[in-house]
């Protein structure tokens, strides 16, 4: 089975467990890269949250000016309970939006579930739907690693990850026409150890 379908089925199966962990594992305020990203958004800017999950991260910042996209129908069902933004089920490798649709795109802890060979395709899609000068915030793995956990978050559900690593991700972001404005290592709320790099960039 394609890893993306495994990820979709896993997030459907453990939707509530994941949503509870995101809330309980979050810090009192957003980490610095998220604050920086938020501060760059103008009052009329439109945001795409790609891999929005239960909608507890960035969609609440912009209300109806945001659009949430996720591969998991159950994650979107939970998001509908907390956010006013339109929600769309879809795949990040083929975004169901026209070019130049958004002023900002964030992909927090979602690119790491896409097969590594498709990471640049996803970043090209982000560049396509962004307007010139638009902002991108994306999370990756600090090292190259592909693997799975058969009992993620003690849920009894298997989850897959595919991480390109810091340097490969930097190269892919720049190759897709972005200028990197900062990189931060941020604790992952779904684990008690380990950090993941957040890349903040603008579309040239």
CSV table of N, CA, C and O in Angstrom, one decimal, residues 103-198:
chain,number,residue,atom,x,y,z
A,103,UNK,N,-1.6,34.1,0.2
A,103,UNK,CA,-0.5,34.9,0.6
A,103,UNK,C,0.5,34.2,1.5
A,103,UNK,O,1.6,34.7,1.7
A,104,UNK,N,0.1,33.1,2.1
A,104,UNK,CA,1.0,32.4,3.0
A,104,UNK,C,0.5,30.9,3.0
A,104,UNK,O,-0.6,30.6,2.8
A,105,UNK,N,1.5,30.0,3.2
A,105,UNK,CA,1.3,28.6,3.3
A,105,UNK,C,2.1,28.1,4.5
A,105,UNK,O,3.3,28.4,4.6
A,106,UNK,N,1.5,27.3,5.3
A,106,UNK,CA,2.2,26.6,6.4
A,106,UNK,C,2.0,25.1,6.3
A,106,UNK,O,0.9,24.7,5.9
A,107,UNK,N,3.0,24.3,6.6
A,107,UNK,CA,2.9,22.9,6.6
A,107,UNK,C,3.7,22.4,7.8
A,107,UNK,O,4.9,22.1,7.7
A,108,UNK,N,3.0,22.3,8.9
A,108,UNK,CA,3.6,22.0,10.2
A,108,UNK,C,3.4,20.5,10.4
A,108,UNK,O,2.3,20.0,10.6
A,109,UNK,N,4.5,19.7,10.5
A,109,UNK,CA,4.5,18.3,10.8
A,109,UNK,C,3.7,17.5,9.8
A,109,UNK,O,3.1,16.5,10.1
A,110,UNK,N,3.6,18.0,8.5
A,110,UNK,CA,2.9,17.3,7.5
A,110,UNK,C,3.8,16.8,6.3
A,110,UNK,O,3.6,15.7,5.8
A,111,UNK,N,4.7,17.6,5.9
A,111,UNK,CA,5.6,17.2,4.8
A,111,UNK,C,6.4,15.9,5.2
A,111,UNK,O,6.7,15.1,4.4
A,112,UNK,N,6.6,15.8,6.5
A,112,UNK,CA,7.4,14.6,7.0
A,112,UNK,C,6.6,13.3,6.8
A,112,UNK,O,7.2,12.2,7.0
A,113,UNK,N,5.4,13.3,6.4
A,113,UNK,CA,4.6,12.1,6.1
A,113,UNK,C,4.5,11.8,4.6
A,113,UNK,O,4.0,10.8,4.2
A,114,UNK,N,5.1,12.7,3.8
A,114,UNK,CA,5.1,12.5,2.3
A,114,UNK,C,6.3,11.8,2.0
A,114,UNK,O,7.4,12.1,2.5
A,115,UNK,N,6.3,10.8,1.1
A,115,UNK,CA,7.5,10.1,0.6
A,115,UNK,C,8.6,11.1,0.2
A,115,UNK,O,8.2,12.1,-0.5
A,116,UNK,N,9.8,10.9,0.6
A,116,UNK,CA,10.9,11.8,0.3
A,116,UNK,C,11.0,12.2,-1.2
A,116,UNK,O,11.2,13.4,-1.5
A,117,UNK,N,10.8,11.2,-2.1
A,117,UNK,CA,10.9,11.5,-3.5
A,117,UNK,C,9.8,12.5,-4.0
A,117,UNK,O,10.0,13.1,-5.1
A,118,UNK,N,8.8,12.8,-3.2
A,118,UNK,CA,7.7,13.7,-3.5
A,118,UNK,C,7.9,15.1,-2.8
A,118,UNK,O,7.0,15.9,-3.0
A,119,UNK,N,8.9,15.2,-2.0
A,119,UNK,CA,9.0,16.5,-1.2
A,119,UNK,C,9.1,17.7,-2.1
A,119,UNK,O,8.5,18.7,-1.9
A,120,UNK,N,10.0,17.6,-3.1
A,120,UNK,CA,10.1,18.8,-4.0
A,120,UNK,C,8.8,19.1,-4.7
A,120,UNK,O,8.5,20.2,-5.0
A,121,UNK,N,8.1,18.0,-5.1
A,121,UNK,CA,6.8,18.2,-5.8
A,121,UNK,C,5.9,19.0,-4.9
A,121,UNK,O,5.2,20.0,-5.3
A,122,UNK,N,5.8,18.7,-3.6
A,122,UNK,CA,5.0,19.4,-2.6
A,122,UNK,C,5.4,20.9,-2.5
A,122,UNK,O,4.6,21.8,-2.6
A,123,UNK,N,6.7,21.1,-2.4
A,123,UNK,CA,7.2,22.5,-2.3
A,123,UNK,C,7.0,23.3,-3.6
A,123,UNK,O,6.7,24.5,-3.6
A,124,UNK,N,7.0,22.6,-4.8
A,124,UNK,CA,6.7,23.3,-6.0
A,124,UNK,C,5.2,23.6,-6.0
A,124,UNK,O,4.8,24.7,-6.6
A,125,UNK,N,4.4,22.8,-5.5
A,125,UNK,CA,2.9,23.1,-5.4
A,125,UNK,C,2.7,24.3,-4.4
A,125,UNK,O,1.9,25.2,-4.7
A,126,UNK,N,3.4,24.4,-3.3
A,126,UNK,CA,3.3,25.5,-2.4
A,126,UNK,C,3.7,26.8,-3.2
A,126,UNK,O,3.0,27.8,-3.1
A,127,UNK,N,4.8,26.7,-4.0
A,127,UNK,CA,5.2,27.9,-4.7
A,127,UNK,C,4.2,28.3,-5.8
A,127,UNK,O,3.9,29.5,-6.0
A,128,UNK,N,3.5,27.3,-6.4
A,128,UNK,CA,2.5,27.6,-7.4
A,128,UNK,C,1.3,28.3,-6.8
A,128,UNK,O,0.8,29.3,-7.4
A,129,UNK,N,0.8,27.9,-5.7
A,129,UNK,CA,-0.4,28.5,-5.1
A,129,UNK,C,-0.1,29.8,-4.4
A,129,UNK,O,-1.1,30.5,-4.1
A,130,UNK,N,1.1,30.1,-4.1
A,130,UNK,CA,1.5,31.3,-3.4
A,130,UNK,C,1.6,32.5,-4.4
A,130,UNK,O,2.0,32.3,-5.5
A,131,UNK,N,1.2,33.7,-3.9
A,131,UNK,CA,1.4,34.9,-4.7
A,131,UNK,C,2.8,35.3,-4.5
A,131,UNK,O,3.5,35.0,-3.5
A,132,UNK,N,3.4,36.1,-5.4
A,132,UNK,CA,4.8,36.6,-5.3
A,132,UNK,C,5.0,37.3,-4.0
A,132,UNK,O,4.1,38.1,-3.5
A,133,UNK,N,6.1,37.0,-3.3
A,133,UNK,CA,6.4,37.6,-2.0
A,133,UNK,C,5.7,36.8,-0.9
A,133,UNK,O,5.8,37.3,0.3
A,134,UNK,N,4.9,35.8,-1.2
A,134,UNK,CA,4.2,35.1,-0.1
A,134,UNK,C,5.1,34.3,0.8
A,134,UNK,O,6.3,34.0,0.5
A,135,UNK,N,4.6,34.0,2.0
A,135,UNK,CA,5.4,33.4,3.1
A,135,UNK,C,5.1,31.9,3.2
A,135,UNK,O,4.0,31.5,3.0
A,136,UNK,N,6.2,31.2,3.5
A,136,UNK,CA,6.1,29.7,3.7
A,136,UNK,C,6.7,29.4,5.1
A,136,UNK,O,7.8,29.8,5.4
A,137,UNK,N,6.0,28.5,5.8
A,137,UNK,CA,6.5,28.0,7.1
A,137,UNK,C,6.3,26.4,7.0
A,137,UNK,O,5.2,25.9,6.8
A,138,UNK,N,7.4,25.7,7.0
A,138,UNK,CA,7.4,24.3,6.8
A,138,UNK,C,8.3,23.6,7.9
A,138,UNK,O,9.4,24.0,8.2
A,139,UNK,N,7.8,22.4,8.4
A,139,UNK,CA,8.6,21.6,9.3
A,139,UNK,C,9.2,20.4,8.6
A,139,UNK,O,8.5,19.8,7.7
A,140,UNK,N,10.4,20.1,8.9
A,140,UNK,CA,11.0,18.9,8.4
A,140,UNK,C,11.7,18.1,9.5
A,140,UNK,O,11.6,18.5,10.7
A,141,UNK,N,12.3,17.0,9.2
A,141,UNK,CA,13.1,16.2,10.1
A,141,UNK,C,14.5,16.8,10.1
A,141,UNK,O,15.1,17.2,9.1
A,142,UNK,N,15.2,16.7,11.3
A,142,UNK,CA,16.6,17.2,11.4
A,142,UNK,C,17.6,16.3,10.7
A,142,UNK,O,18.6,16.8,10.3
A,143,UNK,N,17.2,15.0,10.5
A,143,UNK,CA,18.1,14.1,9.8
A,143,UNK,C,17.3,13.3,8.8
A,143,UNK,O,16.1,13.2,8.9
A,144,UNK,N,18.0,12.7,7.8
A,144,UNK,CA,17.3,11.9,6.8
A,144,UNK,C,16.9,10.6,7.5
A,144,UNK,O,17.7,9.9,8.1
A,145,UNK,N,15.6,10.3,7.4
A,145,UNK,CA,15.1,9.0,8.0
A,145,UNK,C,13.7,8.7,7.5
A,145,UNK,O,12.8,9.5,7.4
A,146,UNK,N,13.5,7.4,7.1
A,146,UNK,CA,12.2,6.9,6.7
A,146,UNK,C,12.0,5.7,7.6
A,146,UNK,O,12.8,4.8,7.7
A,147,UNK,N,10.8,5.6,8.2
A,147,UNK,CA,10.4,4.5,9.0
A,147,UNK,C,9.0,4.6,9.5
A,147,UNK,O,8.2,5.4,9.1
A,148,UNK,N,8.7,3.7,10.5
A,148,UNK,CA,7.4,3.7,11.1
A,148,UNK,C,7.4,3.4,12.5
A,148,UNK,O,8.5,2.9,13.1
A,149,UNK,N,6.3,3.6,13.2
A,149,UNK,CA,6.1,3.2,14.6
A,149,UNK,C,4.8,2.4,14.6
A,149,UNK,O,3.7,3.0,14.3
A,150,UNK,N,4.9,1.2,15.1
A,150,UNK,CA,3.6,0.3,15.0
A,150,UNK,C,2.6,0.7,16.1
A,150,UNK,O,1.5,0.2,16.0
A,151,UNK,N,3.0,1.5,17.1
A,151,UNK,CA,2.1,1.9,18.1
A,151,UNK,C,2.3,3.3,18.5
A,151,UNK,O,2.6,3.7,19.7
A,152,UNK,N,2.1,4.2,17.6
A,152,UNK,CA,2.4,5.6,17.8
A,152,UNK,C,1.4,6.2,18.8
A,152,UNK,O,0.2,6.0,18.7
A,153,UNK,N,2.0,7.0,19.7
A,153,UNK,CA,1.3,7.7,20.8
A,153,UNK,C,0.4,6.7,21.6
A,153,UNK,O,-0.6,7.0,22.2
A,154,UNK,N,0.9,5.4,21.7
A,154,UNK,CA,0.2,4.4,22.4
A,154,UNK,C,-1.2,4.2,22.0
A,154,UNK,O,-2.1,3.8,22.7
A,155,UNK,N,-1.4,4.4,20.7
A,155,UNK,CA,-2.8,4.3,20.1
A,155,UNK,C,-3.1,3.0,19.5
A,155,UNK,O,-4.2,2.7,19.1
A,156,UNK,N,-2.1,2.1,19.3
A,156,UNK,CA,-2.3,0.8,18.7
A,156,UNK,C,-2.3,1.0,17.1
A,156,UNK,O,-2.6,0.0,16.4
A,157,UNK,N,-2.0,2.2,16.7
A,157,UNK,CA,-2.0,2.5,15.2
A,157,UNK,C,-0.6,2.7,14.7
A,157,UNK,O,0.2,3.4,15.3
A,158,UNK,N,-0.3,2.1,13.5
A,158,UNK,CA,1.0,2.3,12.9
A,158,UNK,C,1.1,3.6,12.1
A,158,UNK,O,0.1,3.9,11.4
A,159,UNK,N,2.2,4.4,12.3
A,159,UNK,CA,2.3,5.6,11.5
A,159,UNK,C,3.7,5.6,10.8
A,159,UNK,O,4.6,5.0,11.3
A,160,UNK,N,3.7,6.2,9.6
A,160,UNK,CA,4.9,6.2,8.8
A,160,UNK,C,5.4,7.7,8.7
A,160,UNK,O,4.6,8.6,8.6
A,161,UNK,N,6.7,7.8,8.6
A,161,UNK,CA,7.4,9.1,8.3
A,161,UNK,C,8.4,8.9,7.2
A,161,UNK,O,8.9,7.9,7.0
A,162,UNK,N,8.7,10.1,6.5
A,162,UNK,CA,9.7,10.1,5.5
A,162,UNK,C,10.3,11.5,5.5
A,162,UNK,O,9.7,12.4,5.0
A,163,UNK,N,11.5,11.6,6.1
A,163,UNK,CA,12.2,12.9,6.3
A,163,UNK,C,13.4,13.0,5.4
A,163,UNK,O,14.3,12.1,5.4
A,164,UNK,N,13.5,14.1,4.8
A,164,UNK,CA,14.7,14.4,3.9
A,164,UNK,C,15.9,14.9,4.6
A,164,UNK,O,17.0,14.8,4.1
A,165,UNK,N,15.7,15.4,5.8
A,165,UNK,CA,16.8,16.0,6.6
A,165,UNK,C,17.0,17.5,6.3
A,165,UNK,O,16.5,18.1,5.3
A,166,UNK,N,17.7,18.2,7.2
A,166,UNK,CA,17.9,19.6,7.1
A,166,UNK,C,18.4,20.1,5.8
A,166,UNK,O,17.9,21.0,5.2
A,167,UNK,N,19.6,19.6,5.4
A,167,UNK,CA,20.3,20.2,4.3
A,167,UNK,C,19.5,19.9,3.0
A,167,UNK,O,19.5,20.8,2.1
A,168,UNK,N,19.0,18.7,2.8
A,168,UNK,CA,18.2,18.4,1.6
A,168,UNK,C,17.0,19.3,1.5
A,168,UNK,O,16.6,19.7,0.4
A,169,UNK,N,16.4,19.5,2.7
A,169,UNK,CA,15.2,20.4,2.7
A,169,UNK,C,15.5,21.8,2.3
A,169,UNK,O,14.8,22.5,1.5
A,170,UNK,N,16.6,22.3,2.9
A,170,UNK,CA,17.0,23.7,2.5
A,170,UNK,C,17.2,23.8,1.0
A,170,UNK,O,16.8,24.7,0.4
A,171,UNK,N,17.9,22.8,0.4
A,171,UNK,CA,18.2,22.8,-1.0
A,171,UNK,C,16.9,22.8,-1.8
A,171,UNK,O,16.8,23.5,-2.8
A,172,UNK,N,16.0,21.9,-1.4
A,172,UNK,CA,14.7,21.8,-2.1
A,172,UNK,C,13.9,23.1,-2.0
A,172,UNK,O,13.3,23.6,-3.0
A,173,UNK,N,13.9,23.7,-0.9
A,173,UNK,CA,13.1,25.0,-0.7
A,173,UNK,C,13.7,26.1,-1.6
A,173,UNK,O,13.0,26.8,-2.3
A,174,UNK,N,15.0,26.2,-1.6
A,174,UNK,CA,15.6,27.2,-2.4
A,174,UNK,C,15.5,26.9,-3.9
A,174,UNK,O,15.3,27.8,-4.7
A,175,UNK,N,15.5,25.6,-4.3
A,175,UNK,CA,15.3,25.3,-5.7
A,175,UNK,C,13.9,25.6,-6.2
A,175,UNK,O,13.8,25.7,-7.4
A,176,UNK,N,13.0,25.7,-5.3
A,176,UNK,CA,11.6,26.0,-5.7
A,176,UNK,C,11.3,27.5,-5.7
A,176,UNK,O,10.1,27.9,-5.9
A,177,UNK,N,12.3,28.3,-5.6
A,177,UNK,CA,12.2,29.7,-5.7
A,177,UNK,C,12.0,30.5,-4.4
A,177,UNK,O,11.6,31.7,-4.5
A,178,UNK,N,12.3,29.9,-3.3
A,178,UNK,CA,12.1,30.5,-2.0
A,178,UNK,C,13.4,31.1,-1.5
A,178,UNK,O,14.5,30.5,-1.8
A,179,UNK,N,13.3,32.1,-0.7
A,179,UNK,CA,14.5,32.6,0.0
A,179,UNK,C,14.2,32.4,1.5
A,179,UNK,O,13.3,32.8,2.1
A,180,UNK,N,15.1,31.6,2.1
A,180,UNK,CA,15.0,31.2,3.5
A,180,UNK,C,15.3,32.4,4.4
A,180,UNK,O,16.4,33.0,4.3
A,181,UNK,N,14.4,32.7,5.3
A,181,UNK,CA,14.6,33.9,6.2
A,181,UNK,C,15.0,33.4,7.6
A,181,UNK,O,15.4,34.3,8.4
A,182,UNK,N,14.8,32.2,7.9
A,182,UNK,CA,15.2,31.7,9.2
A,182,UNK,C,14.9,30.2,9.4
A,182,UNK,O,14.1,29.7,8.7
A,183,UNK,N,15.7,29.6,10.3
A,183,UNK,CA,15.5,28.2,10.6
A,183,UNK,C,15.6,28.0,12.2
A,183,UNK,O,16.6,28.5,12.8
A,184,UNK,N,14.6,27.4,12.8
A,184,UNK,CA,14.6,27.2,14.2
A,184,UNK,C,14.4,25.7,14.5
A,184,UNK,O,13.6,25.0,13.8
A,185,UNK,N,15.0,25.2,15.6
A,185,UNK,CA,14.7,23.9,16.1
A,185,UNK,C,13.7,24.0,17.2
A,185,UNK,O,13.8,24.7,18.1
A,186,UNK,N,12.5,23.3,17.0
A,186,UNK,CA,11.4,23.4,17.9
A,186,UNK,C,11.0,22.0,18.4
A,186,UNK,O,11.0,21.0,17.6
A,187,UNK,N,10.8,21.8,19.7
A,187,UNK,CA,10.4,20.5,20.3
A,187,UNK,C,9.1,20.0,19.6
A,187,UNK,O,8.2,20.8,19.3
A,188,UNK,N,9.1,18.8,19.3
A,188,UNK,CA,7.9,18.1,18.7
A,188,UNK,C,6.9,17.8,19.8
A,188,UNK,O,7.2,17.1,20.7
A,189,UNK,N,5.6,18.3,19.7
A,189,UNK,CA,4.7,18.1,20.8
A,189,UNK,C,4.2,16.6,20.9
A,189,UNK,O,3.6,16.3,21.9
A,190,UNK,N,4.5,15.8,19.9
A,190,UNK,CA,4.1,14.4,19.9
A,190,UNK,C,5.1,13.5,20.5
A,190,UNK,O,4.9,12.3,20.6
A,191,UNK,N,6.2,14.0,21.0
A,191,UNK,CA,7.3,13.2,21.6
A,191,UNK,C,7.9,13.9,22.7
A,191,UNK,O,8.0,15.1,22.8
A,192,UNK,N,8.5,13.2,23.7
A,192,UNK,CA,9.1,13.8,24.8
A,192,UNK,C,10.6,14.2,24.6
A,192,UNK,O,11.2,14.8,25.4
A,193,UNK,N,11.1,13.7,23.4
A,193,UNK,CA,12.5,14.1,23.1
A,193,UNK,C,12.6,14.3,21.6
A,193,UNK,O,11.8,13.9,20.8
A,194,UNK,N,13.5,15.2,21.2
A,194,UNK,CA,13.7,15.4,19.8
A,194,UNK,C,13.1,16.7,19.4
A,194,UNK,O,12.1,17.2,19.9
A,195,UNK,N,13.8,17.4,18.4
A,195,UNK,CA,13.3,18.6,17.9
A,195,UNK,C,13.2,18.5,16.3
A,195,UNK,O,13.9,17.6,15.8
A,196,UNK,N,12.5,19.3,15.7
A,196,UNK,CA,12.4,19.4,14.3
A,196,UNK,C,12.6,20.8,13.8
A,196,UNK,O,12.1,21.7,14.4
A,197,UNK,N,13.3,21.0,12.7
A,197,UNK,CA,13.6,22.3,12.2
A,197,UNK,C,12.4,22.9,11.5
A,197,UNK,O,11.7,22.2,10.7
A,198,UNK,N,12.1,24.2,11.8
A,198,UNK,CA,11.1,25.0,11.1
A,198,UNK,C,11.8,25.9,10.2
A,198,UNK,O,12.7,26.7,10.6
